[in-house]
Amino acid sequence: MSEDLLRVAPAGGLVGELNVPGDKSISHRAVMVGALSDDRVTVTGFGASADTLATVDAFRAMGVPIERVGDDGLVIEGVGMRGLRPPDGVIDVRNAGTLMRILPGILAGQSGTFTLDGDESIRRRPMRRIADPLERMGVSIETSEGLPPVTVQGTGAVEPISYRPPVASAQVKSAVLFAGLFAERGVTVVEEAIATRDHTERMLQRAGVPVDRRPGYVGISPVRELVLPEIAVPGDFSSAAPFIAAATILQGSSLTLRDLSINPTRTGMLAVLERMGARVGLFRRRLAAGEPVADIEVRPAELVATNIEAEIVPTLIDELPLMVLLASFARGTTTIRGAGELRVKESDRIATVVELLNTCGGHVTALPDGFEVLGVPHRLRGGRVDAAGDHRIAMLGAIVGVCSQEGVTVEGADALGVSFPDFADRLAAVVA
Ligand code: S3P
């Protein structure tokens, strides 16, 4: 449909200052923890998008009064840890995988029967990864042959477990930790071979939960109440990443991004960019609502190829499509391995990234668990690409556009609304 087309012209650089919406992962968790709190919780910097608003609507449907204040504020009247009630119908998570995977952990401690379903892409997302540990904790949870819809029967008695997830996933870790809050006694432990984003641990700790954190280990003790002070959500590093990529590639760039989350479990892209020769500086480092925050300045650079291995993949999982673009502009061949999880994101991101970049003149080969990328010594040609219903692929297409010779037309650009509704306007404001 024509209103879903985004046409992006080639640019000489990205110049100026930019703020991006509040972090999506933290915004989801702020609503979840706020809803379970005993009191009123105020959220500022909330990243309002289709995904996070699906979480707001889900909790409203379960009886939590949530008021939106301006563009990025929320006032949540917490109903207490066990105060959620089953809604009249199914809980529609829409496209929000984080809601689909974490909410069952919270429902473990509620009374009644809750069914969660979502859009076509959600119905392809594996759910055994949360059903297995929750069943071990005594929660009654049913999937449709391992896929959504999912039905959870709340239980009074959650058993604490010690769990080592077979896949590196913050969503799985979070579901288990939330369920562990409802145990009668005992510590619920998640052991991670590869560290994933730790926003849940940080926010629960802030809400008064005893959290024991050591490398590769997080233990959580049950509590009777959550008390969450005001939450100021920092800018989403994953939404800033497309701008960081373009400003690195385009020779006329000088870009500053303000108030960004620089949680080290999220900023693997910066570590890899440094290896590739990029020029990214961090300033005004501080802590906001228990999360590290900074301003970031990006200058253009000549890039060299590198390799990305499994150990750091979770710290840049959502940025890997952009890493393939950056590798396309680097001297040499870049290999990305250990990223098979990309196949079960909003789209099969190994297939959709390869298709998009090769359509635009790139030289990318799909591997079972990653990519091999041959750097091209000139701008990509450009072309017409399909977002495949995936917001990160839509953003990738737009960024290929500014870095191309002929521009890019993105079909299905409405997918941007999932995490970054005014992405196109903010990009237009900094192109030079
Ligand atoms: C998220 C965790 C990651 C990430 C997703 C958000 C979260 O997914 O890709 O965009 O907020 O916990 P996995 O847990 O499946 O790795």
Coordinates of C-alpha atoms and ligand atoms in Angstrom, one line a residue, residues 25 29 98 101 168-171 197 317-318 345, ligand 1:
S25 CA 13.0 -3.0 27.0
R29 CA 9.6 -3.5 32.4
T98 CA 9.0 -9.2 25.1
R101 CA 7.6 -14.1 26.8
A168 CA 20.9 -16.8 25.6
S169 CA 17.7 -14.8 26.1
A170 CA 16.8 -11.9 28.4
Q171 CA 13.2 -12.7 27.9
R197 CA 20.5 -7.6 29.0
I317 CA 21.5 -8.9 18.9
D318 CA 19.1 -6.2 17.7
K345 CA 13.0 -12.6 15.6
Ligands
S3P1 C1 14.5 -8.3 24.7 C2 15.4 -9.3 24.6 C3 16.0 -9.8 23.3 C4 15.8 -8.7 22.2 C5 14.4 -8.1 22.2 C6 14.1 -7.5 23.6 C7 14.1 -7.9 26.1 O1 15.3 -10.9 22.9 O2 16.1 -9.2 20.9 O3 14.3 -7.1 21.2 O4 13.5 -6.8 26.2 O5 14.2 -8.7 27.0 P1 15.7 -12.4 23.4 O6 15.4 -12.5 24.9 O7 14.8 -13.3 22.6 O8 17.1 -12.6 23.1

